[in-house]
Amino acid sequence: DAGVIQSPRHEVTEMGQEVTLRCKPISGHDYLFWYRQTMMRGLELLIYFNNNVPIDDSGMPEDRFSAKMPNASFSTLKIQPSEPRDSAVYFCASSFGTRELFFGEGSRLTVL
Amino acid sequence: AQRVTQPEKLLSVFKGAPVELKCNYSYSGSPELFWYVQYSRQRLQLLLRHISRESIKGFTADLNKGETSFHLKKPFAQEEDSAMYYCALSGRGGGADGLTFGKGTHLIIQP
């Protein structure tokens, strides 16, 4: 298995544009997590899914952020409209039950 | 609310010297604690978890409930230990509710 796959690896966009980040979890994993990493706040949990169902989205900063998991092998994190303060590295991670989290390489977002 | 504090953003030690990365947590129940590591240009990965009580790459960490700490230790640092280290807490079994991470400590091992 190639591990958790995220795309794009880097994204540069202008304020107001829509951004979509994608994640393919490890096959067979039933949990999927989205984290955001910034210098100021470190790693923050945004939302997580269990069996494709969103369980806790209390970490989503505001309504501009949305996440979906239409099936067990794909999830998206969308920001619309994007703002400069959204610039960060966004990580996707998956796990099987209560075992360790496996992280993707991250998507570095820069909003100008 | 659960919280993880890593007081040192940067820690620099010489090769062969002992290393201790500090981690304190705040949680009202019985947490599960982890250390994750991110080597340069690699993914964040699990280093060790307190319930395993094992030593990985020479690192150990003991959960001290009285002091609410989970410090990471290694008696003799090696250059390949240079990395970002994150302490993390789970309120329910291993991350099923998502881990709460500290802000990380950048460990630099000088030759």
mmCIF file of C-alpha atoms in Angstrom:
data_model
loop_
_atom_site.group_PDB
_atom_site.id
_atom_site.type_symbol
_atom_site.label_atom_id
_atom_site.label_comp_id
_atom_site.label_asym_id
_atom_site.label_seq_id
_atom_site.Cartn_x
_atom_site.Cartn_y
_atom_site.Cartn_z
ATOM 1 C CA ASP A 1 0.000 0.000 0.000
ATOM 2 C CA ALA A 2 1.283 3.481 -0.868
ATOM 3 C CA GLY A 3 -0.039 4.889 2.358
ATOM 4 C CA VAL A 4 -2.340 7.865 2.678
ATOM 5 C CA ILE A 5 -2.257 9.866 -0.529
ATOM 6 C CA GLN A 6 -2.967 13.573 -0.600
ATOM 7 C CA SER A 7 -3.261 15.978 -3.485
ATOM 8 C CA PRO A 8 -2.213 18.526 -4.409
ATOM 9 C CA ARG A 9 1.088 18.650 -2.552
ATOM 10 C CA HIS A 10 1.291 22.389 -3.056
ATOM 11 C CA GLU A 11 -1.392 24.900 -3.898
ATOM 12 C CA VAL A 12 -1.040 28.620 -4.385
ATOM 13 C CA THR A 13 -4.223 30.558 -4.929
ATOM 14 C CA GLU A 14 -5.641 34.013 -4.576
ATOM 15 C CA MET A 15 -7.954 35.191 -1.865
ATOM 16 C CA GLY A 16 -11.558 34.428 -2.664
ATOM 17 C CA GLN A 17 -10.856 31.358 -4.755
ATOM 18 C CA GLU A 18 -12.193 27.922 -3.957
ATOM 19 C CA VAL A 19 -9.674 25.335 -2.792
ATOM 20 C CA THR A 20 -10.244 21.593 -2.785
ATOM 21 C CA LEU A 21 -7.843 19.230 -1.060
ATOM 22 C CA ARG A 22 -8.092 15.513 -1.643
ATOM 23 C CA CYS A 23 -7.242 12.439 0.359
ATOM 24 C CA LYS A 24 -7.164 8.722 -0.298
ATOM 25 C CA PRO A 25 -6.903 6.756 2.946
ATOM 26 C CA ILE A 26 -5.231 3.408 3.369
ATOM 27 C CA SER A 27 -7.468 0.640 2.122
ATOM 28 C CA GLY A 28 -9.371 -1.013 4.952
ATOM 29 C CA HIS A 29 -9.044 1.869 7.373
ATOM 30 C CA ASP A 30 -12.330 2.997 8.872
ATOM 31 C CA TYR A 31 -11.293 6.345 10.352
ATOM 32 C CA LEU A 32 -10.199 9.420 8.433
ATOM 33 C CA PHE A 33 -8.940 12.643 9.975
ATOM 34 C CA TRP A 34 -8.177 16.101 8.619
ATOM 35 C CA TYR A 35 -5.595 18.201 10.483
ATOM 36 C CA ARG A 36 -4.266 21.686 9.874
ATOM 37 C CA GLN A 37 -0.735 22.673 10.832
ATOM 38 C CA THR A 38 0.412 26.253 11.373
ATOM 39 C CA MET A 39 3.367 27.745 13.183
ATOM 40 C CA MET A 40 1.126 29.526 15.654
ATOM 41 C CA ARG A 41 -1.330 26.763 16.494
ATOM 42 C CA GLY A 42 0.529 23.568 15.675
ATOM 43 C CA LEU A 43 -1.529 20.565 14.564
ATOM 44 C CA GLU A 44 -5.256 21.062 14.950
ATOM 45 C CA LEU A 45 -7.904 18.438 14.324
ATOM 46 C CA LEU A 46 -10.486 19.830 11.937
ATOM 47 C CA ILE A 47 -12.856 16.926 11.412
ATOM 48 C CA TYR A 48 -12.927 13.148 11.442
ATOM 49 C CA PHE A 49 -15.020 10.449 9.836
ATOM 50 C CA ASN A 50 -15.850 6.907 10.867
ATOM 51 C CA ASN A 51 -17.085 4.615 8.108
ATOM 52 C CA ASN A 52 -17.556 7.672 5.868
ATOM 53 C CA VAL A 53 -19.784 9.441 8.400
ATOM 54 C CA PRO A 54 -18.610 12.736 9.923
ATOM 55 C CA ILE A 55 -18.337 12.238 13.667
ATOM 56 C CA ASP A 56 -16.881 15.470 14.981
ATOM 57 C CA ASP A 57 -16.466 18.665 12.994
ATOM 58 C CA SER A 58 -16.062 20.963 15.973
ATOM 59 C CA GLY A 59 -12.554 21.836 14.844
ATOM 60 C CA MET A 60 -13.679 23.246 11.508
ATOM 61 C CA PRO A 61 -12.870 26.946 11.827
ATOM 62 C CA GLU A 62 -15.931 28.368 10.092
ATOM 63 C CA ASP A 63 -18.559 27.809 7.469
ATOM 64 C CA ARG A 64 -16.081 28.441 4.691
ATOM 65 C CA PHE A 65 -14.663 25.007 5.443
ATOM 66 C CA SER A 66 -16.459 21.818 4.483
ATOM 67 C CA ALA A 67 -15.418 18.183 4.241
ATOM 68 C CA LYS A 68 -16.966 15.178 2.598
ATOM 69 C CA MET A 69 -16.288 11.492 2.393
ATOM 70 C CA PRO A 70 -18.466 10.065 -0.367
ATOM 71 C CA ASN A 71 -16.909 6.608 -0.082
ATOM 72 C CA ALA A 72 -14.331 4.667 1.883
ATOM 73 C CA SER A 73 -11.491 5.555 -0.442
ATOM 74 C CA PHE A 74 -11.880 9.292 -0.907
ATOM 75 C CA SER A 75 -12.342 12.472 1.060
ATOM 76 C CA THR A 76 -12.220 16.165 0.252
ATOM 77 C CA LEU A 77 -11.654 19.287 2.291
ATOM 78 C CA LYS A 78 -12.987 22.403 0.628
ATOM 79 C CA ILE A 79 -12.417 26.047 1.476
ATOM 80 C CA GLN A 80 -14.708 28.553 -0.187
ATOM 81 C CA PRO A 81 -13.877 31.397 -0.308
ATOM 82 C CA SER A 82 -10.254 31.088 0.739
ATOM 83 C CA GLU A 83 -8.478 33.738 2.818
ATOM 84 C CA PRO A 84 -4.786 34.402 3.513
ATOM 85 C CA ARG A 85 -5.186 33.168 7.087
ATOM 86 C CA ASP A 86 -6.075 29.741 5.715
ATOM 87 C CA SER A 87 -2.477 29.319 4.565
ATOM 88 C CA ALA A 88 -1.192 26.182 6.289
ATOM 89 C CA VAL A 89 -0.252 22.576 5.740
ATOM 90 C CA TYR A 90 -3.303 20.327 5.716
ATOM 91 C CA PHE A 91 -2.794 16.711 6.697
ATOM 92 C CA CYS A 92 -5.040 13.774 6.153
ATOM 93 C CA ALA A 93 -4.633 10.680 8.315
ATOM 94 C CA SER A 94 -6.380 7.347 8.512
ATOM 95 C CA SER A 95 -6.535 4.530 11.023
ATOM 96 C CA PHE A 96 -8.112 1.185 11.589
ATOM 97 C CA GLY A 97 -10.143 1.340 14.737
ATOM 98 C CA THR A 98 -8.147 2.552 17.686
ATOM 99 C CA ARG A 99 -4.752 1.821 16.270
ATOM 100 C CA GLU A 100 -2.142 4.338 15.203
ATOM 101 C CA LEU A 101 -2.808 7.137 12.782
ATOM 102 C CA PHE A 102 -1.101 7.030 9.412
ATOM 103 C CA PHE A 103 -0.501 10.430 7.914
ATOM 104 C CA GLY A 104 -0.266 11.636 4.363
ATOM 105 C CA GLU A 105 2.523 13.928 3.218
ATOM 106 C CA GLY A 106 0.334 16.980 3.555
ATOM 107 C CA SER A 107 -0.955 19.672 1.221
ATOM 108 C CA ARG A 108 0.752 23.040 1.589
ATOM 109 C CA LEU A 109 -1.740 25.806 0.876
ATOM 110 C CA THR A 110 -0.753 29.400 0.260
ATOM 111 C CA VAL A 111 -3.497 31.962 -0.161
ATOM 112 C CA LEU A 112 -2.281 35.288 -1.500
ATOM 113 C CA ALA B 1 -10.888 20.157 27.507
ATOM 114 C CA GLN B 2 -7.804 18.205 26.688
ATOM 115 C CA ARG B 3 -4.514 19.926 26.093
ATOM 116 C CA VAL B 4 -0.927 18.926 25.374
ATOM 117 C CA THR B 5 1.960 21.231 26.179
ATOM 118 C CA GLN B 6 5.470 20.902 24.842
ATOM 119 C CA PRO B 7 7.368 23.759 26.450
ATOM 120 C CA GLU B 8 10.418 23.635 24.175
ATOM 121 C CA LYS B 9 10.097 24.670 20.532
ATOM 122 C CA LEU B 10 13.723 23.833 19.907
ATOM 123 C CA LEU B 11 16.147 21.553 21.680
ATOM 124 C CA SER B 12 19.758 21.217 20.625
ATOM 125 C CA VAL B 13 22.085 18.620 22.136
ATOM 126 C CA PHE B 14 25.383 17.065 21.175
ATOM 127 C CA LYS B 15 25.702 13.578 19.824
ATOM 128 C CA GLY B 16 26.064 11.102 22.662
ATOM 129 C CA ALA B 17 24.394 13.365 25.197
ATOM 130 C CA PRO B 18 21.116 12.421 26.902
ATOM 131 C CA VAL B 19 17.902 13.778 25.468
ATOM 132 C CA GLU B 20 14.655 14.604 27.215
ATOM 133 C CA LEU B 21 11.715 16.088 25.359
ATOM 134 C CA LYS B 22 9.102 17.371 27.752
ATOM 135 C CA CYS B 23 5.367 16.822 27.432
ATOM 136 C CA ASN B 24 2.631 17.727 29.872
ATOM 137 C CA TYR B 25 -1.032 17.105 29.386
ATOM 138 C CA SER B 26 -4.383 18.151 30.748
ATOM 139 C CA TYR B 27 -7.232 15.665 30.688
ATOM 140 C CA SER B 28 -9.858 14.761 33.236
ATOM 141 C CA GLY B 29 -10.061 11.043 32.483
ATOM 142 C CA SER B 30 -7.522 8.337 31.687
ATOM 143 C CA PRO B 31 -5.746 9.384 28.527
ATOM 144 C CA GLU B 32 -3.641 7.454 26.118
ATOM 145 C CA LEU B 33 -0.404 9.230 25.248
ATOM 146 C CA PHE B 34 1.740 9.013 22.132
ATOM 147 C CA TRP B 35 4.889 10.394 20.623
ATOM 148 C CA TYR B 36 4.898 11.037 16.883
ATOM 149 C CA VAL B 37 8.009 11.987 14.921
ATOM 150 C CA GLN B 38 8.547 13.717 11.600
ATOM 151 C CA TYR B 39 11.965 13.299 10.036
ATOM 152 C CA SER B 40 13.043 15.708 7.324
ATOM 153 C CA ARG B 41 11.002 15.199 4.152
ATOM 154 C CA GLN B 42 9.094 12.284 5.664
ATOM 155 C CA ARG B 43 5.589 11.800 6.960
ATOM 156 C CA LEU B 44 4.522 12.191 10.520
ATOM 157 C CA GLN B 45 4.709 8.717 12.034
ATOM 158 C CA LEU B 46 4.116 7.016 15.341
ATOM 159 C CA LEU B 47 7.213 6.617 17.488
ATOM 160 C CA LEU B 48 5.729 5.056 20.580
ATOM 161 C CA ARG B 49 2.625 4.837 22.745
ATOM 162 C CA HIS B 50 2.529 4.583 26.498
ATOM 163 C CA ILE B 51 0.419 1.434 26.663
ATOM 164 C CA SER B 52 3.071 -0.491 24.751
ATOM 165 C CA ARG B 53 5.758 0.313 27.306
ATOM 166 C CA GLU B 54 8.411 -0.387 24.714
ATOM 167 C CA SER B 55 11.613 1.242 23.592
ATOM 168 C CA ILE B 56 11.748 2.386 19.989
ATOM 169 C CA LYS B 57 15.050 3.532 18.465
ATOM 170 C CA GLY B 58 16.359 3.827 22.010
ATOM 171 C CA PHE B 59 13.573 6.173 23.087
ATOM 172 C CA THR B 60 11.349 5.541 26.079
ATOM 173 C CA ALA B 61 8.526 7.491 27.660
ATOM 174 C CA ASP B 62 6.801 6.893 30.961
ATOM 175 C CA LEU B 63 3.365 8.180 31.766
ATOM 176 C CA ASN B 64 3.403 9.987 35.105
ATOM 177 C CA LYS B 65 -0.204 10.564 36.088
ATOM 178 C CA GLY B 66 0.738 12.467 39.225
ATOM 179 C CA GLU B 67 2.697 15.018 37.260
ATOM 180 C CA THR B 68 0.515 14.628 34.129
ATOM 181 C CA SER B 69 3.657 14.196 32.080
ATOM 182 C CA PHE B 70 4.884 11.922 29.313
ATOM 183 C CA HIS B 71 8.464 12.972 28.699
ATOM 184 C CA LEU B 72 10.439 11.308 25.909
ATOM 185 C CA LYS B 73 13.952 10.205 26.811
ATOM 186 C CA LYS B 74 17.000 8.712 25.192
ATOM 187 C CA PRO B 75 20.270 8.169 27.043
ATOM 188 C CA PHE B 76 22.603 8.764 24.090
ATOM 189 C CA ALA B 77 21.478 10.956 21.208
ATOM 190 C CA GLN B 78 22.377 10.072 17.630
ATOM 191 C CA GLU B 79 22.502 12.411 14.648
ATOM 192 C CA GLU B 80 19.647 10.550 12.952
ATOM 193 C CA ASP B 81 17.393 11.506 15.866
ATOM 194 C CA SER B 82 17.190 15.055 14.520
ATOM 195 C CA ALA B 83 13.500 15.619 13.737
ATOM 196 C CA MET B 84 10.275 17.237 14.895
ATOM 197 C CA TYR B 85 8.689 15.408 17.805
ATOM 198 C CA TYR B 86 5.029 15.730 18.715
ATOM 199 C CA CYS B 87 3.396 14.541 21.884
ATOM 200 C CA ALA B 88 -0.250 13.578 21.440
ATOM 201 C CA LEU B 89 -3.185 12.581 23.605
ATOM 202 C CA SER B 90 -6.261 10.519 22.938
ATOM 203 C CA GLY B 91 -9.204 10.527 25.266
ATOM 204 C CA ARG B 92 -10.554 7.218 24.021
ATOM 205 C CA GLY B 93 -8.395 4.402 22.864
ATOM 206 C CA GLY B 94 -5.691 5.216 20.443
ATOM 207 C CA GLY B 95 -7.017 8.003 18.354
ATOM 208 C CA ALA B 96 -10.504 6.874 17.524
ATOM 209 C CA ASP B 97 -11.680 10.347 18.443
ATOM 210 C CA GLY B 98 -8.707 12.090 16.933
ATOM 211 C CA LEU B 99 -5.485 12.977 18.639
ATOM 212 C CA THR B 100 -4.761 16.274 20.348
ATOM 213 C CA PHE B 101 -1.198 17.273 19.516
ATOM 214 C CA GLY B 102 1.290 19.505 21.218
ATOM 215 C CA LYS B 103 2.977 22.157 19.105
ATOM 216 C CA GLY B 104 6.066 20.047 18.690
ATOM 217 C CA THR B 105 9.732 20.234 19.616
ATOM 218 C CA HIS B 106 12.426 20.502 16.979
ATOM 219 C CA LEU B 107 15.285 18.306 18.130
ATOM 220 C CA ILE B 108 18.687 19.017 16.643
ATOM 221 C CA ILE B 109 21.572 16.684 17.351
ATOM 222 C CA GLN B 110 24.906 18.347 16.812
ATOM 223 C CA PRO B 111 27.911 16.261 15.775
#
